[in-house]
Amino acid sequence: MANMLPFSSANGLEPATNGLEPATNGKEAANPHDLSEPFVDNSEGQLFLNEAFKIIVEEVLRKGTDVKHKVCEWKEPEQLALLLDLELRATGEPQHKLLQRVKDVAKYSIKTSHPRFFNQLFAGVDYHALAGRFLTEALNTNLYTYEVAPVFVLMELEVLRGLRQLVGWTEGDGLFCPGGSISNMYAMNLARYQLFPEVKSQGLWGLPRLTIFTSLESHYSVKKGAAFLGIGTDNIILVKVDDGGRMIPEDLDEKIKLAKSQGAVPLLVSCTAGTTVQGAFDPLDRIADVCEKHKLWMHVDAAWGGSVLFSKQHRHLIKGVDRANSVAWNPHKMLTAGLQCSALLLQDTTNLLKKCHSANATYLFQQDKFYDVNLDLGDKSVQCSRKVDCVKLWLMWKAIGSSGLASRVDKAFIHARYLVEQMKKREGFHLLHEPEFVNVCFWFIPPSIRGKEGNKDYQDRLAKVAPVIKERMIKEGTMMVGYQPLGNKVNFFRMVVFSPLLSQKDMDFFLDEIERLGKDL
């Protein structure tokens, strides 16, 4: 660990005061009306930062990635609030207390970089990307104009170009967004503006009923986006999926025809490349045929599965993505770039992003600047303040190259296959289906209900298994994994396998731990 970071671990550091007194450091509080001296004592702040950084390295990056330590130190809300002493007061606290606050925050937070954190579609840590995150937080700039973020404007353009190239586009546009949900909403807004540009100035009053088509297993942000943009959740038309959770193009075609016959105007098809639960990839080529037939905007939500584009072995899963109008891709998921790192990629070359969202603020986007004003990216965004999210991916990509990122993706598939093979050898594990991606969905059937599938209460009893096992693992802190129902299927576990810190030992531990926690149910 120490060799991987440009700083050393704290070696079990207890938050020491280093001789510091309370926040004033033995001095009288500064007079805010005295402008002859800085109001803030920078040397004291730097000393605090140095000691706090040591705690973060020790508690989060050393212990938090070590399987000998817990994934979480679970506390009930009332107890946790008391431990943290969250109340904000009129007077400041001494440095040694503040350092203890830092340590407590680290101690009682979930260690998402831990090899046995399988709970979400983000996990693990890449130290090159983490260095990028430290760098951008320290620089604290805003990615809206070249004059305040010259390095990062050029970097974002280059990273977006590299991602578009993987999709299969030699030209296009794009933007880093605060999450995949927002990327999906951008796509809807752009599709609507392209079809009805007057909506920007005149609003919704003159528009016909617009409809959006997506699969039954697509991300909930499609509905949220429809609500947020005034399209309405009733105008989201859900398309049937096959047994693996993939959209059925024939049903899409029928539903588009039906919507047209009812006087609606079909707007957009939102496909999914890597669904949240089952990890399913919609058949993009066949959906593209339907979209071209009906002249609809084709959006691909590849927030989870887009990273297979790095892999020669697995990129066939997303075949046809180059035919889309827009793609959402979250490198903070499978590539472990760190939250947040979410890109919206566009095939458009007509400056649609800027036309749709610009407000031409003259105090910020002056047109008579001494440099190329096309480098002021902020008017493409619905945000004003925008964090720098490109550097963490850029630094990681520079460090290990496209081949290194491909190996990371391939390794995740190898671990998923190993887990499935081992699961099939054990009694009590029942797969939902053979995984297409690195989502392994399964039921654990405790000994007490094995062989009793015909009993009237079997499904009710099975539904209670996953929540109890989840509660036990969290309270013991040994690991975290998600569960959910899906349609008429009762609660099952969704194991996601992609952290670069994983080994086969972690896969074996996972199965052993599920058995241990559920054997008496």
Coordinates of C-alpha atoms in Angstrom, one line a residue, residues 137-479:
E137 CA -10.3 18.9 -4.9
A138 CA -7.1 20.9 -4.0
L139 CA -7.3 23.0 -7.2
N140 CA -11.0 23.6 -6.6
T141 CA -11.8 25.1 -10.0
N142 CA -14.9 25.3 -12.1
L143 CA -15.1 23.7 -15.5
Y144 CA -17.0 26.4 -17.4
T145 CA -14.4 28.6 -19.1
Y146 CA -10.9 28.1 -20.5
E147 CA -9.6 31.1 -18.5
V148 CA -10.3 29.4 -15.1
A149 CA -9.7 25.8 -16.2
P150 CA -7.4 25.7 -19.2
V151 CA -5.8 22.4 -18.4
F152 CA -9.1 20.7 -17.7
V153 CA -11.0 22.1 -20.7
L154 CA -8.4 20.5 -23.0
M155 CA -8.4 17.4 -20.9
E156 CA -12.2 16.9 -21.0
L157 CA -12.2 17.3 -24.8
E158 CA -9.5 14.7 -25.2
V159 CA -11.1 12.2 -22.8
L160 CA -14.5 12.6 -24.5
R161 CA -12.8 12.1 -27.9
G162 CA -11.2 8.9 -26.6
L163 CA -14.5 7.5 -25.3
R164 CA -16.3 8.5 -28.6
Q165 CA -13.6 6.7 -30.5
L166 CA -14.4 3.5 -28.6
V167 CA -18.1 3.8 -29.4
G168 CA -17.1 4.1 -33.0
W169 CA -17.5 7.8 -33.8
T170 CA -14.7 9.8 -35.4
E171 CA -16.6 13.1 -34.6
G172 CA -19.2 14.2 -32.1
D173 CA -19.7 16.1 -28.9
G174 CA -20.2 15.4 -25.2
L175 CA -20.0 16.5 -21.6
F176 CA -19.2 15.1 -18.2
C177 CA -22.3 15.1 -16.1
P178 CA -23.1 14.6 -12.4
G179 CA -24.2 11.0 -12.8
G180 CA -25.7 8.7 -15.4
S181 CA -29.3 9.7 -14.5
I182 CA -28.5 13.3 -15.6
S183 CA -26.8 12.0 -18.8
N184 CA -30.1 10.2 -19.6
M185 CA -32.1 13.3 -18.9
Y186 CA -29.8 15.3 -21.2
A187 CA -30.5 12.9 -24.0
M188 CA -34.2 13.3 -23.6
N189 CA -33.9 17.1 -23.6
L190 CA -31.7 17.1 -26.7
A191 CA -34.1 14.8 -28.6
R192 CA -37.0 17.0 -27.8
Y193 CA -35.1 20.2 -28.7
Q194 CA -34.0 18.7 -32.0
L195 CA -37.6 17.8 -32.9
F196 CA -39.2 21.0 -31.4
P197 CA -36.6 23.7 -31.0
E198 CA -39.3 26.2 -30.1
V199 CA -39.7 24.4 -26.7
K200 CA -36.6 26.3 -25.4
S201 CA -38.3 29.7 -25.7
Q202 CA -42.0 28.9 -25.7
G203 CA -42.2 26.0 -23.2
L204 CA -44.5 23.0 -23.2
W205 CA -47.8 24.6 -24.1
G206 CA -47.6 24.1 -27.8
L207 CA -46.2 20.6 -27.9
P208 CA -48.1 17.4 -28.8
R209 CA -48.1 14.4 -26.4
L210 CA -44.5 13.0 -26.6
T211 CA -43.7 9.4 -25.8
I212 CA -40.5 7.7 -24.7
F213 CA -39.9 3.9 -25.1
T214 CA -37.7 1.9 -22.8
S215 CA -37.6 -1.7 -21.4
L216 CA -39.3 -3.0 -18.3
E217 CA -35.8 -3.4 -16.7
S218 CA -34.3 0.0 -17.6
H219 CA -33.0 2.4 -15.0
Y220 CA -35.6 4.4 -13.0
S221 CA -33.9 7.7 -14.2
V222 CA -35.9 7.4 -17.5
K223 CA -39.1 7.9 -15.5
K224 CA -37.5 10.6 -13.4
G225 CA -36.3 12.4 -16.4
A226 CA -39.7 12.3 -18.0
A227 CA -41.2 13.8 -14.8
F228 CA -38.5 16.4 -14.5
L229 CA -38.7 17.6 -18.2
G230 CA -42.5 17.8 -18.2
I231 CA -43.0 14.8 -20.5
G232 CA -44.8 12.9 -17.8
T233 CA -44.3 9.4 -16.4
D234 CA -47.5 8.3 -18.1
N235 CA -45.8 8.8 -21.4
I236 CA -43.1 6.3 -20.7
I237 CA -44.0 3.2 -22.6
L238 CA -42.5 0.1 -21.2
V239 CA -41.3 -2.5 -23.8
K240 CA -41.4 -6.2 -23.0
V241 CA -38.1 -8.1 -22.2
D242 CA -37.0 -11.7 -22.8
D243 CA -36.1 -14.1 -20.0
G244 CA -32.6 -12.5 -19.7
G245 CA -34.0 -9.0 -19.3
R246 CA -33.3 -7.8 -22.9
M247 CA -35.7 -5.5 -24.8
I248 CA -37.7 -7.3 -27.5
P249 CA -37.4 -5.2 -30.7
E250 CA -40.7 -6.6 -32.2
D251 CA -42.6 -5.4 -29.2
L252 CA -40.9 -2.0 -29.4
D253 CA -42.0 -1.7 -33.1
E254 CA -45.6 -2.6 -32.2
K255 CA -45.8 -0.1 -29.3
I256 CA -44.4 2.7 -31.5
K257 CA -47.1 2.0 -34.1
L258 CA -49.8 1.9 -31.4
A259 CA -48.6 5.3 -29.9
K260 CA -48.8 6.9 -33.3
S261 CA -52.3 5.5 -33.9
Q262 CA -53.3 7.1 -30.7
G263 CA -52.1 10.6 -31.7
A264 CA -48.9 10.6 -29.8
V265 CA -45.5 11.6 -31.2
P266 CA -42.8 9.1 -30.4
L267 CA -39.6 10.9 -29.3
L268 CA -36.9 8.6 -28.1
V269 CA -36.0 5.0 -27.4
S270 CA -33.8 4.5 -24.3
C271 CA -31.9 1.2 -24.6
T272 CA -29.8 -0.3 -21.9
A273 CA -26.4 -1.8 -22.1
G274 CA -26.0 -3.5 -18.8
T275 CA -29.2 -3.4 -16.8
T276 CA -28.9 -2.6 -13.1
V277 CA -30.2 -5.9 -11.7
Q278 CA -29.5 -8.6 -14.3
G279 CA -26.8 -6.9 -16.3
A280 CA -28.7 -7.4 -19.6
F281 CA -27.7 -5.9 -22.9
D282 CA -30.5 -4.8 -25.2
P283 CA -30.0 -5.9 -28.9
L284 CA -28.8 -2.6 -30.1
D285 CA -28.5 -3.3 -33.8
R286 CA -32.1 -4.6 -34.1
I287 CA -33.4 -1.6 -32.0
A288 CA -31.4 0.7 -34.3
D289 CA -33.3 -0.7 -37.3
V290 CA -36.6 0.1 -35.5
C291 CA -35.4 3.6 -34.6
E292 CA -34.3 4.3 -38.2
K293 CA -37.7 3.0 -39.5
H294 CA -39.6 5.4 -37.3
K295 CA -37.0 8.2 -37.3
L296 CA -36.6 8.2 -33.5
W297 CA -33.6 9.4 -31.4
M298 CA -31.8 6.3 -30.1
H299 CA -30.2 6.7 -26.7
V300 CA -28.1 4.0 -25.1
D301 CA -27.8 4.0 -21.3
A302 CA -24.5 2.2 -21.0
A303 CA -23.7 3.7 -17.6
W304 CA -23.0 0.2 -16.3
G305 CA -22.0 -1.8 -19.4
G306 CA -20.2 0.7 -21.5
S307 CA -16.8 -0.3 -20.3
V308 CA -16.9 -3.6 -22.2
L309 CA -16.0 -1.4 -25.2
F310 CA -12.4 -1.6 -24.0
S311 CA -12.4 -5.4 -24.2
K312 CA -11.9 -7.1 -27.6
Q313 CA -13.3 -10.3 -26.0
H314 CA -16.6 -8.8 -24.7
R315 CA -17.4 -5.7 -26.7
H316 CA -19.7 -7.8 -28.9
L317 CA -22.2 -7.4 -26.1
I318 CA -22.7 -3.7 -27.1
K319 CA -22.6 -4.3 -30.9
G320 CA -24.6 -1.6 -32.6
V321 CA -23.9 1.2 -30.1
D322 CA -22.3 3.2 -32.9
R323 CA -25.7 3.6 -34.5
A324 CA -27.1 5.5 -31.5
N325 CA -27.5 9.3 -31.3
S326 CA -26.3 9.4 -27.7
V327 CA -24.6 7.2 -25.1
A328 CA -24.4 7.5 -21.3
W329 CA -21.3 5.9 -19.8
N330 CA -20.1 5.9 -16.2
P331 CA -16.4 5.1 -15.8
H332 CA -16.8 5.5 -12.1
K333 CA -18.5 2.1 -12.2
M334 CA -16.7 -0.8 -13.8
L335 CA -13.5 1.1 -14.4
T336 CA -13.4 2.3 -10.8
A337 CA -12.5 5.9 -11.7
G338 CA -14.2 7.1 -8.5
L339 CA -17.4 9.0 -8.0
Q340 CA -18.4 10.8 -9.9
C341 CA -17.2 10.2 -13.5
S342 CA -20.1 10.1 -15.9
A343 CA -20.0 11.0 -19.6
L344 CA -22.7 11.8 -22.1
L345 CA -21.4 11.1 -25.6
L346 CA -23.1 12.5 -28.8
Q347 CA -22.8 11.6 -32.4
D348 CA -24.0 15.2 -33.2
T349 CA -21.7 17.6 -34.9
T350 CA -24.1 20.6 -35.2
N351 CA -23.4 22.0 -31.7
L352 CA -26.8 20.8 -30.5
L353 CA -25.7 20.7 -26.8
K354 CA -24.9 24.4 -26.9
K355 CA -27.9 25.4 -28.9
C356 CA -30.2 23.6 -26.6
H357 CA -28.8 24.8 -23.3
S358 CA -27.0 28.1 -23.8
A359 CA -28.1 31.2 -22.0
N360 CA -25.3 33.5 -23.3
A361 CA -24.4 35.0 -19.9
T362 CA -22.3 38.0 -21.0
Y363 CA -20.4 38.3 -17.7
L364 CA -19.0 34.8 -18.1
F365 CA -19.1 33.9 -21.8
Q366 CA -17.9 37.1 -23.4
Q367 CA -17.4 36.8 -27.1
D368 CA -14.5 39.2 -27.4
K369 CA -12.0 37.3 -25.3
F370 CA -8.4 37.0 -26.4
Y371 CA -8.6 33.2 -26.9
D372 CA -10.9 30.9 -28.9
V373 CA -14.3 31.2 -27.1
N374 CA -15.3 27.8 -28.3
L375 CA -13.2 26.5 -25.5
D376 CA -15.6 28.0 -23.0
L377 CA -17.7 24.8 -22.5
G378 CA -20.0 25.9 -19.7
D379 CA -22.9 27.1 -22.0
K380 CA -23.3 23.5 -23.2
S381 CA -24.4 22.5 -19.7
V382 CA -27.5 23.1 -17.6
Q383 CA -25.2 23.7 -14.7
C384 CA -23.1 26.7 -14.0
S385 CA -20.8 25.3 -11.4
R386 CA -19.4 22.0 -12.8
K387 CA -16.8 19.8 -11.1
V388 CA -13.8 18.5 -12.9
D389 CA -14.5 14.8 -13.4
C390 CA -12.3 14.0 -16.4
V391 CA -8.9 14.1 -14.7
K392 CA -9.4 11.0 -12.6
L393 CA -10.1 8.9 -15.8
W394 CA -7.4 10.6 -17.8
L395 CA -4.7 9.9 -15.1
M396 CA -5.8 6.3 -14.8
W397 CA -6.0 5.8 -18.5
K398 CA -2.5 7.4 -18.9
A399 CA -1.1 5.1 -16.2
I400 CA -2.3 1.7 -17.5
G401 CA -3.4 2.4 -21.0
S402 CA -6.4 1.0 -22.9
S403 CA -4.9 -2.4 -22.6
G404 CA -4.8 -2.2 -18.9
L405 CA -8.4 -1.1 -18.7
A406 CA -9.3 -4.0 -21.1
S407 CA -7.5 -6.4 -18.7
R408 CA -9.6 -5.0 -15.8
V409 CA -12.8 -5.7 -17.7
D410 CA -11.7 -9.2 -18.8
K411 CA -10.7 -10.1 -15.2
A412 CA -14.1 -9.2 -13.9
F413 CA -15.7 -11.6 -16.4
I414 CA -13.3 -14.3 -15.2
H415 CA -14.2 -13.8 -11.6
A416 CA -17.9 -13.9 -12.4
R417 CA -17.5 -17.2 -14.3
Y418 CA -15.5 -18.7 -11.4
L419 CA -18.2 -17.6 -9.0
V420 CA -21.0 -19.2 -11.0
E421 CA -19.0 -22.4 -11.5
Q422 CA -18.4 -22.7 -7.7
M423 CA -22.0 -21.8 -7.0
K424 CA -23.2 -24.7 -9.1
K425 CA -21.1 -27.1 -7.0
R426 CA -22.8 -26.1 -3.8
E427 CA -26.2 -27.1 -2.5
G428 CA -28.7 -24.3 -1.8
F429 CA -27.6 -21.8 -4.5
H430 CA -30.0 -21.3 -7.3
L431 CA -29.2 -19.0 -10.2
L432 CA -31.8 -16.7 -11.6
H433 CA -30.2 -17.4 -15.0
E434 CA -26.8 -17.7 -16.6
P435 CA -25.3 -14.2 -16.3
E436 CA -24.6 -12.3 -19.5
F437 CA -22.4 -9.8 -17.7
V438 CA -20.8 -9.6 -14.3
N439 CA -24.1 -9.4 -12.3
V440 CA -24.6 -12.8 -10.7
C441 CA -28.2 -13.1 -9.5
F442 CA -29.2 -16.0 -7.3
W443 CA -31.3 -17.3 -4.4
F444 CA -29.8 -18.9 -1.4
I445 CA -32.2 -21.6 -0.2
P446 CA -31.6 -22.5 3.5
P447 CA -31.7 -26.2 4.5
S448 CA -35.1 -25.8 6.2
I449 CA -37.0 -25.1 2.9
R450 CA -34.9 -27.2 0.4
G451 CA -37.1 -29.6 -1.5
K452 CA -40.3 -27.8 -0.4
E453 CA -40.8 -25.8 -3.5
G454 CA -44.4 -27.1 -3.8
N455 CA -45.4 -25.8 -0.4
K456 CA -47.9 -23.0 -0.4
D457 CA -45.7 -20.8 1.8
Y458 CA -42.5 -21.5 0.0
Q459 CA -42.2 -18.2 -1.9
D460 CA -43.1 -16.2 1.2
R461 CA -40.4 -17.9 3.2
L462 CA -37.8 -17.6 0.4
A463 CA -38.5 -13.9 0.2
K464 CA -37.5 -13.4 3.8
V465 CA -34.1 -15.1 3.4
A466 CA -32.1 -12.4 1.7
P467 CA -33.1 -9.5 4.0
V468 CA -32.2 -11.5 7.1
I469 CA -28.8 -12.6 5.7
K470 CA -28.2 -9.0 4.6
E471 CA -28.9 -7.7 8.1
R472 CA -26.6 -10.2 9.6
M473 CA -23.6 -9.5 7.3
I474 CA -23.9 -5.7 7.8
K475 CA -24.1 -6.0 11.6
E476 CA -21.1 -8.3 11.6
G477 CA -19.4 -6.1 9.0
T478 CA -18.0 -9.0 7.0
M479 CA -19.3 -8.0 3.6

